[in-house]
Amino acid sequence: MHDPIPAACPAGPAGPAGQAGPAPEPPALFTWEFAADPYPAYAWLREHAPVHRTTLPSGVDAWLVTRYADARRALADGRLSKNPDTHSGRAHAKGKVGIPGERNAELVSHLLNIDPPDHTRLRRLVSKAFTPRRAAAFAPRVQELTDRLIDGFAARGSADLIHEFAFPLPIYAICDMLGVPAEDQDDFRDWAGMMIRHGGGPRGGVARSVKKMRGYLADLIHRKRAELPAEARPGEDLISGLIRASDHGEHLTENEAAAMAFILLFAGFETTVNLIGNGTYALLRNPAQRTLLQESLDRGGSALLATAVEELLRYDGPVELATWRFATEPLTLAGERIAAGDPVLVVLAAADRDPARFDGPDTLDLARRDNPHLGFGHGIHYCIGAPLARLEAQTALATLLRRLPDLRLAADPDDLRWRGGLIMRGLRTLPVEFTPERR
């Protein structure tokens, strides 16, 4: 038996003589105003309703966990399953939980949807191919892609950093790493663009893009398996590494390899788009901190760059809510009774601004050292692509600041719009101006 997850502090305000007073009305969630700045609402929830039941825009009822201590425990609690089939409402079959179309495209057997022992086996196999060393060796290619994209707009003096930089950089990088031929990568860019619109495109567009991507990956994996040499070669692509990975005679099936390639691409690229976009925006809105980083880079230092990316992950990270979890048995979270089958969503954005864990949580401090943020998750589902995301973000931000030192926002912050969607947090556009580079 597991002990209940305790509340980090009392759930509601005290009334007269220490008696609990009437619960105040919760703030409106999931509106356009909320999307622009969810942090005041999350602060309210942390104080008054740290585990809060709400109806999501999809119509699914779920529990939101907002305090750091509760969030960290929940992320590692084995009673909260990642398998959507444990949802009492079976909303996954209706496309309301998870990635639209992934079930119909036979792409559900990836690390975000399974529990031990299947998760343990699959992660061990994938980890043999997708290693931190492989990500580090990819640094020159990430730098090359970064410079090439900046070359495309540097002489113009203006750009939309989402569409011209933050979006294409990770999609081309992960395509290169997976081994997608250059002539096919624009197709992936189109499919990926449809997948992150979160309802902004044609009806059913996400599911169709998922299906097209699944068909392409299945064919590519089949061809690579047939042509795979007996021994690995230096610089071998990731899909070949996934095919080759084995443990005690076990290999990934073609379906498993396709699902893993898909989720590495889907989860990896959108996370990095938002990390670069949100991070750049935060630097532009905090000029003193941006100057500190720029001066450190000018001196050839890298330590502040590393802590800066961690702080940007905490301050306004790319993943607002951790992916879906479902209670496998009745349990208690911060005094709230969760029924078996209920969805539980850990709000990383709220936990990472919890004043019970972080000093000055609403202040951007690029030199912050005590920073155990949850931006990449916690426990057995900690993001396997974190080393690549960190590499891409550090390279992108350092190169932008070096090449475009007077980069400035070219729009009123109130006019910027954030993409709809439940899990990810990212800007639709980020218009900027700068002194054009001379060629």
CSV table of C-alpha atoms in Angstrom, one decimal:
chain,number,residue,atom,x,y,z
A,1,MET,CA,0.0,0.0,0.0
A,2,HIS,CA,1.1,3.6,-0.7
A,3,ASP,CA,0.6,6.4,1.8
A,4,PRO,CA,-1.6,9.2,0.6
A,5,ILE,CA,0.3,12.1,-1.0
A,6,PRO,CA,0.1,14.8,1.7
A,7,ALA,CA,-0.7,18.4,1.1
A,8,ALA,CA,2.2,20.7,1.2
A,9,CYS,CA,0.2,23.1,3.3
A,10,PRO,CA,-3.5,23.6,4.2
A,11,ALA,CA,-5.8,23.6,1.3
A,12,GLY,CA,-7.9,26.7,2.0
A,13,PRO,CA,-7.9,30.0,3.9
A,14,ALA,CA,-8.9,30.1,7.6
A,15,GLY,CA,-12.1,31.9,8.6
A,16,PRO,CA,-12.8,33.6,11.9
A,17,ALA,CA,-11.4,31.9,15.0
A,18,GLY,CA,-9.5,29.5,12.9
A,19,GLN,CA,-12.6,28.0,11.2
A,20,ALA,CA,-12.4,27.4,7.5
A,21,GLY,CA,-14.2,30.1,5.6
A,22,PRO,CA,-16.3,29.8,2.4
A,23,ALA,CA,-14.2,28.8,-0.5
A,24,PRO,CA,-13.6,31.7,-2.9
A,25,GLU,CA,-14.5,31.4,-6.5
A,26,PRO,CA,-11.7,29.9,-8.6
A,27,PRO,CA,-10.3,32.0,-11.5
A,28,ALA,CA,-11.4,31.3,-15.1
A,29,LEU,CA,-9.1,28.7,-16.7
A,30,PHE,CA,-8.4,28.0,-20.4
A,31,THR,CA,-9.5,31.3,-21.7
A,32,TRP,CA,-7.5,33.5,-24.1
A,33,GLU,CA,-6.6,35.8,-21.3
A,34,PHE,CA,-5.5,32.8,-19.2
A,35,ALA,CA,-3.3,31.5,-22.1
A,36,ALA,CA,-1.5,34.9,-22.3
A,37,ASP,CA,-0.6,34.8,-18.6
A,38,PRO,CA,-1.7,31.7,-16.6
A,39,TYR,CA,0.5,32.4,-13.6
A,40,PRO,CA,-1.9,34.5,-11.5
A,41,ALA,CA,-4.5,31.8,-11.8
A,42,TYR,CA,-2.0,29.1,-10.9
A,43,ALA,CA,-0.9,31.2,-7.8
A,44,TRP,CA,-4.5,31.2,-6.7
A,45,LEU,CA,-4.9,27.5,-7.2
A,46,ARG,CA,-1.6,26.8,-5.2
A,47,GLU,CA,-3.0,28.8,-2.3
A,48,HIS,CA,-6.7,27.8,-2.3
A,49,ALA,CA,-7.1,24.6,-4.3
A,50,PRO,CA,-3.7,22.8,-4.8
A,51,VAL,CA,-5.5,19.8,-6.3
A,52,HIS,CA,-8.4,21.2,-8.3
A,53,ARG,CA,-11.0,19.3,-10.3
A,54,THR,CA,-12.0,21.1,-13.5
A,55,THR,CA,-13.6,20.5,-16.9
A,56,LEU,CA,-11.1,20.8,-19.7
A,57,PRO,CA,-12.0,22.5,-23.0
A,58,SER,CA,-12.4,19.0,-24.5
A,59,GLY,CA,-15.1,18.2,-22.0
A,60,VAL,CA,-13.0,15.7,-20.0
A,61,ASP,CA,-13.0,16.2,-16.2
A,62,ALA,CA,-9.5,16.1,-14.7
A,63,TRP,CA,-7.6,17.0,-11.5
A,64,LEU,CA,-4.9,19.8,-11.7
A,65,VAL,CA,-1.9,19.5,-9.3
A,66,THR,CA,-0.2,22.9,-8.8
A,67,ARG,CA,2.2,22.8,-5.8
A,68,TYR,CA,5.8,21.8,-6.3
A,69,ALA,CA,6.0,19.1,-3.5
A,70,ASP,CA,2.7,17.5,-4.6
A,71,ALA,CA,3.7,17.7,-8.2
A,72,ARG,CA,7.1,16.0,-7.7
A,73,ARG,CA,5.5,13.2,-5.7
A,74,ALA,CA,2.7,12.7,-8.2
A,75,LEU,CA,5.1,12.5,-11.2
A,76,ALA,CA,6.8,9.6,-9.4
A,77,ASP,CA,3.7,7.9,-8.0
A,78,GLY,CA,3.3,4.4,-9.5
A,79,ARG,CA,-0.5,4.6,-8.9
A,80,LEU,CA,-0.8,7.2,-11.6
A,81,SER,CA,-0.6,5.3,-14.8
A,82,LYS,CA,0.5,6.7,-18.2
A,83,ASN,CA,-1.7,4.1,-20.0
A,84,PRO,CA,-4.8,5.9,-21.4
A,85,ASP,CA,-6.7,2.7,-21.3
A,86,THR,CA,-6.9,3.1,-17.6
A,87,HIS,CA,-9.1,6.2,-18.0
A,88,SER,CA,-12.5,5.4,-16.8
A,89,GLY,CA,-14.1,7.4,-19.6
A,90,ARG,CA,-12.0,5.9,-22.3
A,91,ALA,CA,-11.7,9.4,-23.8
A,92,HIS,CA,-8.5,8.3,-25.6
A,93,ALA,CA,-10.6,6.4,-28.1
A,94,LYS,CA,-12.5,9.6,-28.9
A,95,GLY,CA,-9.3,11.6,-29.4
A,96,LYS,CA,-9.8,13.7,-26.2
A,97,VAL,CA,-6.7,12.4,-24.4
A,98,GLY,CA,-3.2,12.2,-26.0
A,99,ILE,CA,-2.3,13.1,-29.5
A,100,PRO,CA,-5.2,13.1,-32.0
A,101,GLY,CA,-5.0,10.1,-34.3
A,102,GLU,CA,-2.2,8.3,-32.6
A,103,ARG,CA,-4.4,5.3,-31.8
A,104,ASN,CA,-5.8,4.9,-35.3
A,105,ALA,CA,-2.3,5.3,-36.7
A,106,GLU,CA,-1.0,2.5,-34.3
A,107,LEU,CA,1.5,4.9,-32.7
A,108,VAL,CA,0.4,4.5,-29.0
A,109,SER,CA,3.2,2.1,-27.9
A,110,HIS,CA,5.7,4.9,-27.0
A,111,LEU,CA,7.2,6.0,-23.7
A,112,LEU,CA,4.5,8.6,-22.9
A,113,ASN,CA,1.7,6.0,-22.9
A,114,ILE,CA,3.1,2.9,-21.1
A,115,ASP,CA,4.0,1.8,-17.6
A,116,PRO,CA,6.5,-0.6,-16.2
A,117,PRO,CA,7.5,-3.3,-17.0
A,118,ASP,CA,6.8,-2.4,-20.7
A,119,HIS,CA,8.1,1.1,-20.1
A,120,THR,CA,11.3,-0.2,-18.4
A,121,ARG,CA,12.0,-2.5,-21.4
A,122,LEU,CA,11.3,0.1,-24.1
A,123,ARG,CA,13.2,2.9,-22.4
A,124,ARG,CA,16.2,0.7,-21.9
A,125,LEU,CA,16.2,-0.2,-25.6
A,126,VAL,CA,15.7,3.4,-26.7
A,127,SER,CA,18.4,4.7,-24.3
A,128,LYS,CA,20.9,2.5,-26.1
A,129,ALA,CA,20.3,4.5,-29.3
A,130,PHE,CA,19.3,7.9,-28.0
A,131,THR,CA,22.3,8.7,-25.8
A,132,PRO,CA,23.6,12.0,-24.4
A,133,ARG,CA,26.8,11.2,-26.3
A,134,ARG,CA,24.8,11.1,-29.5
A,135,ALA,CA,23.2,14.4,-28.8
A,136,ALA,CA,26.6,16.0,-27.9
A,137,ALA,CA,28.1,14.7,-31.1
A,138,PHE,CA,25.3,16.5,-33.0
A,139,ALA,CA,26.4,19.9,-31.8
A,140,PRO,CA,28.2,21.0,-35.0
A,141,ARG,CA,25.1,20.2,-37.1
A,142,VAL,CA,22.9,22.1,-34.7
A,143,GLN,CA,25.3,25.1,-35.0
A,144,GLU,CA,25.3,24.8,-38.8
A,145,LEU,CA,21.5,24.7,-38.9
A,146,THR,CA,21.2,27.7,-36.5
A,147,ASP,CA,23.6,29.9,-38.6
A,148,ARG,CA,21.9,28.9,-41.8
A,149,LEU,CA,18.4,29.9,-40.5
A,150,ILE,CA,19.7,33.2,-39.2
A,151,ASP,CA,21.4,33.8,-42.6
A,152,GLY,CA,17.9,33.7,-44.1
A,153,PHE,CA,16.8,36.9,-42.3
A,154,ALA,CA,19.9,38.6,-40.8
A,155,ALA,CA,20.3,41.1,-43.7
A,156,ARG,CA,16.6,42.0,-43.6
A,157,GLY,CA,16.5,43.7,-40.1
A,158,SER,CA,13.3,41.9,-39.1
A,159,ALA,CA,11.9,38.4,-38.6
A,160,ASP,CA,9.3,36.3,-37.0
A,161,LEU,CA,11.5,34.2,-34.8
A,162,ILE,CA,8.9,31.5,-34.4
A,163,HIS,CA,8.2,30.7,-38.1
A,164,GLU,CA,11.7,31.5,-39.4
A,165,PHE,CA,13.8,30.2,-36.6
A,166,ALA,CA,12.4,28.5,-33.5
A,167,PHE,CA,10.1,26.2,-35.5
A,168,PRO,CA,12.4,25.0,-38.4
A,169,LEU,CA,15.5,24.5,-36.2
A,170,PRO,CA,14.4,21.6,-34.1
A,171,ILE,CA,12.3,20.0,-36.9
A,172,TYR,CA,15.3,19.9,-39.3
A,173,ALA,CA,17.6,18.8,-36.4
A,174,ILE,CA,15.5,15.9,-35.3
A,175,CYS,CA,14.9,14.9,-39.0
A,176,ASP,CA,18.7,14.8,-39.5
A,177,MET,CA,19.3,12.9,-36.3
A,178,LEU,CA,16.6,10.3,-37.2
A,179,GLY,CA,18.0,9.9,-40.7
A,180,VAL,CA,15.1,11.4,-42.7
A,181,PRO,CA,16.6,12.2,-46.2
A,182,ALA,CA,16.9,15.9,-46.9
A,183,GLU,CA,14.5,15.8,-49.8
A,184,ASP,CA,11.7,14.6,-47.5
A,185,GLN,CA,12.3,17.0,-44.6
A,186,ASP,CA,9.9,19.7,-45.9
A,187,ASP,CA,7.1,17.2,-45.8
A,188,PHE,CA,7.9,16.6,-42.1
A,189,ARG,CA,7.9,20.4,-41.6
A,190,ASP,CA,4.4,20.6,-43.1
A,191,TRP,CA,3.1,17.7,-41.0
A,192,ALA,CA,4.7,19.1,-37.9
A,193,GLY,CA,3.2,22.6,-38.6
A,194,MET,CA,-0.3,21.1,-38.8
A,195,MET,CA,0.3,19.1,-35.6
A,196,ILE,CA,1.1,22.1,-33.4
A,197,ARG,CA,-1.8,24.3,-34.5
A,198,HIS,CA,-3.9,22.7,-31.8
A,199,GLY,CA,-7.3,23.2,-33.6
A,200,GLY,CA,-6.2,26.2,-35.7
A,201,GLY,CA,-6.1,24.2,-38.9
A,202,PRO,CA,-8.7,22.3,-40.9
A,203,ARG,CA,-10.9,19.8,-39.0
A,204,GLY,CA,-9.1,16.5,-38.7
A,205,GLY,CA,-5.9,17.9,-40.0
A,206,VAL,CA,-3.8,16.7,-37.0
A,207,ALA,CA,-5.0,13.1,-37.3
A,208,ARG,CA,-4.3,13.2,-41.1
A,209,SER,CA,-0.8,14.5,-40.5
A,210,VAL,CA,-0.2,11.8,-37.8
A,211,LYS,CA,-1.3,9.2,-40.3
A,212,LYS,CA,0.9,10.5,-43.1
A,213,MET,CA,3.9,10.6,-40.7
A,214,ARG,CA,3.2,7.1,-39.5
A,215,GLY,CA,3.1,5.7,-43.1
A,216,TYR,CA,6.3,7.5,-44.0
A,217,LEU,CA,8.1,6.3,-40.8
A,218,ALA,CA,7.0,2.7,-41.3
A,219,ASP,CA,8.3,2.7,-44.8
A,220,LEU,CA,11.6,4.4,-43.9
A,221,ILE,CA,12.2,1.9,-41.0
A,222,HIS,CA,11.4,-1.0,-43.2
A,223,ARG,CA,13.9,0.2,-45.8
A,224,LYS,CA,16.6,1.0,-43.2
A,225,ARG,CA,16.2,-2.4,-41.6
A,226,ALA,CA,16.6,-4.2,-45.0
A,227,GLU,CA,19.8,-2.1,-45.7
A,228,LEU,CA,21.3,-2.1,-42.2
A,229,PRO,CA,25.0,-3.2,-42.3
A,230,ALA,CA,26.1,-5.9,-39.9
A,231,GLU,CA,28.2,-3.4,-37.9
A,232,ALA,CA,27.4,0.1,-36.8
A,233,ARG,CA,29.2,2.9,-38.6
A,234,PRO,CA,30.4,6.2,-37.2
A,235,GLY,CA,27.6,8.8,-37.4
A,236,GLU,CA,24.9,6.2,-37.9
A,237,ASP,CA,21.4,7.8,-37.7
A,238,LEU,CA,19.0,7.4,-34.8
A,239,ILE,CA,16.4,5.2,-36.6
A,240,SER,CA,19.2,2.8,-37.5
A,241,GLY,CA,20.3,2.9,-33.9
A,242,LEU,CA,16.7,2.1,-32.8
A,243,ILE,CA,16.6,-0.8,-35.1
A,244,ARG,CA,20.0,-2.1,-34.0
A,245,ALA,CA,19.3,-1.6,-30.2
A,246,SER,CA,18.9,-4.9,-28.4
A,247,ASP,CA,18.8,-6.1,-24.8
A,248,HIS,CA,19.2,-9.8,-23.9
A,249,GLY,CA,18.1,-10.7,-27.4
A,250,GLU,CA,15.1,-8.3,-27.5
A,251,HIS,CA,14.7,-5.7,-30.2
A,252,LEU,CA,12.2,-3.0,-30.9
A,253,THR,CA,9.5,-4.2,-33.3
A,254,GLU,CA,8.9,-2.1,-36.4
A,255,ASN,CA,5.7,-0.7,-34.7
A,256,GLU,CA,7.6,0.2,-31.6
A,257,ALA,CA,10.4,1.8,-33.6
A,258,ALA,CA,7.9,3.8,-35.6
A,259,ALA,CA,6.1,4.9,-32.4
A,260,MET,CA,9.4,6.0,-30.8
A,261,ALA,CA,10.6,7.8,-33.8
A,262,PHE,CA,7.2,9.6,-34.0
A,263,ILE,CA,7.2,10.7,-30.3
A,264,LEU,CA,10.8,11.8,-30.4
A,265,LEU,CA,10.0,14.0,-33.3
A,266,PHE,CA,6.6,15.2,-32.1
A,267,ALA,CA,7.4,15.8,-28.4
A,268,GLY,CA,11.0,16.8,-29.1
A,269,PHE,CA,10.5,19.4,-31.7
A,270,GLU,CA,7.5,21.2,-30.2
A,271,THR,CA,9.1,21.3,-26.8
A,272,THR,CA,12.2,22.9,-28.3
A,273,VAL,CA,10.2,25.4,-30.5
A,274,ASN,CA,8.6,26.7,-27.3
A,275,LEU,CA,11.8,26.6,-25.3
A,276,ILE,CA,13.5,28.8,-27.9
A,277,GLY,CA,10.5,31.1,-28.4
A,278,ASN,CA,9.5,31.5,-24.8
A,279,GLY,CA,13.1,31.9,-23.8
A,280,THR,CA,13.9,34.6,-26.3
A,281,TYR,CA,10.7,36.4,-25.4
A,282,ALA,CA,11.6,36.3,-21.7
A,283,LEU,CA,15.1,37.7,-22.4
A,284,LEU,CA,13.5,40.5,-24.5
A,285,ARG,CA,11.1,41.4,-21.6
A,286,ASN,CA,14.0,41.3,-19.0
A,287,PRO,CA,16.7,43.5,-20.5
A,288,ALA,CA,19.0,43.5,-17.5
A,289,GLN,CA,19.1,39.7,-17.4
A,290,ARG,CA,19.6,39.6,-21.2
A,291,THR,CA,22.5,42.1,-20.9
A,292,LEU,CA,24.2,39.9,-18.2
A,293,LEU,CA,24.0,36.9,-20.5
A,294,GLN,CA,25.2,38.8,-23.5
A,295,GLU,CA,28.2,40.1,-21.6
A,296,SER,CA,29.0,36.6,-20.4
A,297,LEU,CA,28.9,35.3,-23.9
A,298,ASP,CA,31.1,38.2,-25.1
A,299,ARG,CA,33.7,37.1,-22.6
A,300,GLY,CA,33.6,33.6,-23.9
A,301,GLY,CA,31.9,32.1,-20.9
A,302,SER,CA,29.4,29.2,-21.0
A,303,ALA,CA,28.4,28.7,-17.3
A,304,LEU,CA,25.8,31.5,-17.3
A,305,LEU,CA,24.4,30.2,-20.6
A,306,ALA,CA,23.8,26.8,-19.0
A,307,THR,CA,22.1,28.1,-15.9
A,308,ALA,CA,20.1,30.6,-18.1
A,309,VAL,CA,18.5,27.8,-20.1
A,310,GLU,CA,17.6,26.0,-16.9
A,311,GLU,CA,16.0,29.2,-15.5
A,312,LEU,CA,14.1,29.8,-18.7
A,313,LEU,CA,12.7,26.2,-18.5
A,314,ARG,CA,11.5,27.1,-14.9
A,315,TYR,CA,10.3,30.6,-15.5
A,316,ASP,CA,8.1,30.1,-18.6
A,317,GLY,CA,8.8,26.6,-19.8
A,318,PRO,CA,7.7,25.0,-23.0
A,319,VAL,CA,5.5,22.3,-21.3
A,320,GLU,CA,2.8,23.8,-19.2
A,321,LEU,CA,1.2,20.6,-18.0
A,322,ALA,CA,2.8,17.1,-17.8
A,323,THR,CA,1.2,14.6,-20.1
A,324,TRP,CA,-1.8,12.6,-18.9
A,325,ARG,CA,-1.8,10.3,-15.9
A,326,PHE,CA,-4.7,8.2,-14.6
A,327,ALA,CA,-5.4,6.9,-11.1
A,328,THR,CA,-5.2,3.1,-11.1
A,329,GLU,CA,-6.9,2.9,-7.6
A,330,PRO,CA,-8.6,5.4,-5.3
A,331,LEU,CA,-6.0,7.7,-3.7
A,332,THR,CA,-5.6,11.0,-1.9
A,333,LEU,CA,-3.8,14.0,-3.3
A,334,ALA,CA,-3.4,17.0,-1.0
A,335,GLY,CA,-6.5,16.1,0.9
A,336,GLU,CA,-8.6,15.4,-2.3
A,337,ARG,CA,-10.0,12.0,-3.0
A,338,ILE,CA,-9.2,10.8,-6.5
A,339,ALA,CA,-11.3,8.0,-7.9
A,340,ALA,CA,-9.8,5.1,-9.9
A,341,GLY,CA,-9.7,6.0,-13.6
A,342,ASP,CA,-9.7,9.8,-13.0
A,343,PRO,CA,-7.2,11.8,-15.1
A,344,VAL,CA,-4.6,13.8,-13.2
A,345,LEU,CA,-2.6,16.6,-14.8
A,346,VAL,CA,0.5,17.9,-13.0
A,347,VAL,CA,0.8,21.6,-13.8
A,348,LEU,CA,4.6,22.1,-14.3
A,349,ALA,CA,4.2,25.8,-14.9
A,350,ALA,CA,2.5,26.2,-11.5
A,351,ALA,CA,4.9,23.9,-9.6
A,352,ASP,CA,8.0,25.7,-11.0
A,353,ARG,CA,6.7,29.1,-9.6
A,354,ASP,CA,5.9,27.7,-6.1
A,355,PRO,CA,7.3,30.1,-3.5
A,356,ALA,CA,7.5,27.2,-1.1
A,357,ARG,CA,10.3,25.9,-3.2
A,358,PHE,CA,11.8,28.8,-5.2
A,359,ASP,CA,13.0,32.2,-3.9
A,360,GLY,CA,11.4,35.0,-5.9
A,361,PRO,CA,9.7,32.5,-8.2
A,362,ASP,CA,8.2,35.2,-10.5
A,363,THR,CA,11.6,36.8,-11.1
A,364,LEU,CA,13.8,35.7,-13.9
A,365,ASP,CA,17.3,35.1,-12.5
A,366,LEU,CA,19.6,33.6,-15.1
A,367,ALA,CA,22.3,32.8,-12.4
A,368,ARG,CA,19.9,30.8,-10.2
A,369,ARG,CA,21.8,27.9,-8.8
A,370,ASP,CA,19.2,26.1,-6.6
A,371,ASN,CA,16.9,25.2,-9.5
A,372,PRO,CA,15.5,21.7,-9.4
A,373,HIS,CA,12.7,22.6,-11.9
A,374,LEU,CA,10.3,20.1,-13.3
A,375,GLY,CA,10.5,21.4,-16.9
A,376,PHE,CA,11.6,18.0,-18.2
A,377,GLY,CA,9.5,16.0,-15.7
A,378,HIS,CA,10.6,13.8,-12.9
A,379,GLY,CA,11.0,10.1,-12.2
A,380,ILE,CA,10.9,7.3,-14.7
A,381,HIS,CA,9.2,9.5,-17.3
A,382,TYR,CA,11.9,12.2,-17.2
A,383,CYS,CA,12.3,13.5,-20.8
A,384,ILE,CA,14.7,11.3,-22.7
A,385,GLY,CA,15.4,14.1,-25.2
A,386,ALA,CA,16.5,16.7,-22.6
A,387,PRO,CA,20.2,16.7,-23.6
A,388,LEU,CA,19.2,17.5,-27.2
A,389,ALA,CA,16.7,20.2,-26.2
A,390,ARG,CA,19.3,21.8,-24.0
A,391,LEU,CA,21.9,21.7,-26.8
A,392,GLU,CA,19.5,23.3,-29.3
A,393,ALA,CA,18.3,26.0,-26.9
A,394,GLN,CA,21.9,27.0,-25.8
A,395,THR,CA,23.1,27.1,-29.4
A,396,ALA,CA,20.0,29.1,-30.6
A,397,LEU,CA,20.1,31.7,-27.8
A,398,ALA,CA,23.8,32.2,-27.8
A,399,THR,CA,24.0,32.6,-31.6
A,400,LEU,CA,21.0,35.0,-31.7
A,401,LEU,CA,22.6,37.2,-29.1
A,402,ARG,CA,26.0,37.1,-30.7
A,403,ARG,CA,24.9,37.8,-34.3
A,404,LEU,CA,22.0,40.1,-33.5
A,405,PRO,CA,23.1,42.0,-30.4
A,406,ASP,CA,20.4,44.7,-30.5
A,407,LEU,CA,17.5,42.2,-31.0
A,408,ARG,CA,14.3,43.8,-29.9
A,409,LEU,CA,10.6,43.0,-29.8
A,410,ALA,CA,8.7,44.5,-32.7
A,411,ALA,CA,5.2,44.2,-31.3
A,412,ASP,CA,3.2,45.2,-28.2
A,413,PRO,CA,3.3,42.2,-25.8
A,414,ASP,CA,-0.4,42.5,-25.4
A,415,ASP,CA,-0.9,41.9,-29.1
A,416,LEU,CA,1.1,38.6,-29.1
A,417,ARG,CA,-1.0,35.4,-29.1
A,418,TRP,CA,-0.3,32.0,-27.5
A,419,ARG,CA,-1.1,28.8,-29.2
A,420,GLY,CA,-4.2,26.9,-27.9
A,421,GLY,CA,-3.7,23.5,-26.5
A,422,LEU,CA,-3.5,21.8,-23.1
A,423,ILE,CA,0.0,20.5,-22.6
A,424,MET,CA,2.4,22.8,-24.4
A,425,ARG,CA,2.9,26.6,-24.0
A,426,GLY,CA,4.2,28.6,-26.9
A,427,LEU,CA,3.8,31.8,-28.9
A,428,ARG,CA,2.2,31.8,-32.3
A,429,THR,CA,4.6,34.5,-33.5
A,430,LEU,CA,7.5,36.5,-32.2
A,431,PRO,CA,8.2,39.5,-34.4
A,432,VAL,CA,11.6,41.1,-33.8
A,433,GLU,CA,13.7,43.9,-35.3
A,434,PHE,CA,17.5,44.4,-35.3
A,435,THR,CA,20.3,46.1,-37.1
A,436,PRO,CA,20.8,44.2,-40.4
A,437,GLU,CA,24.0,42.2,-40.8
A,438,ARG,CA,26.3,43.4,-43.5
A,439,ARG,CA,27.3,40.8,-46.0
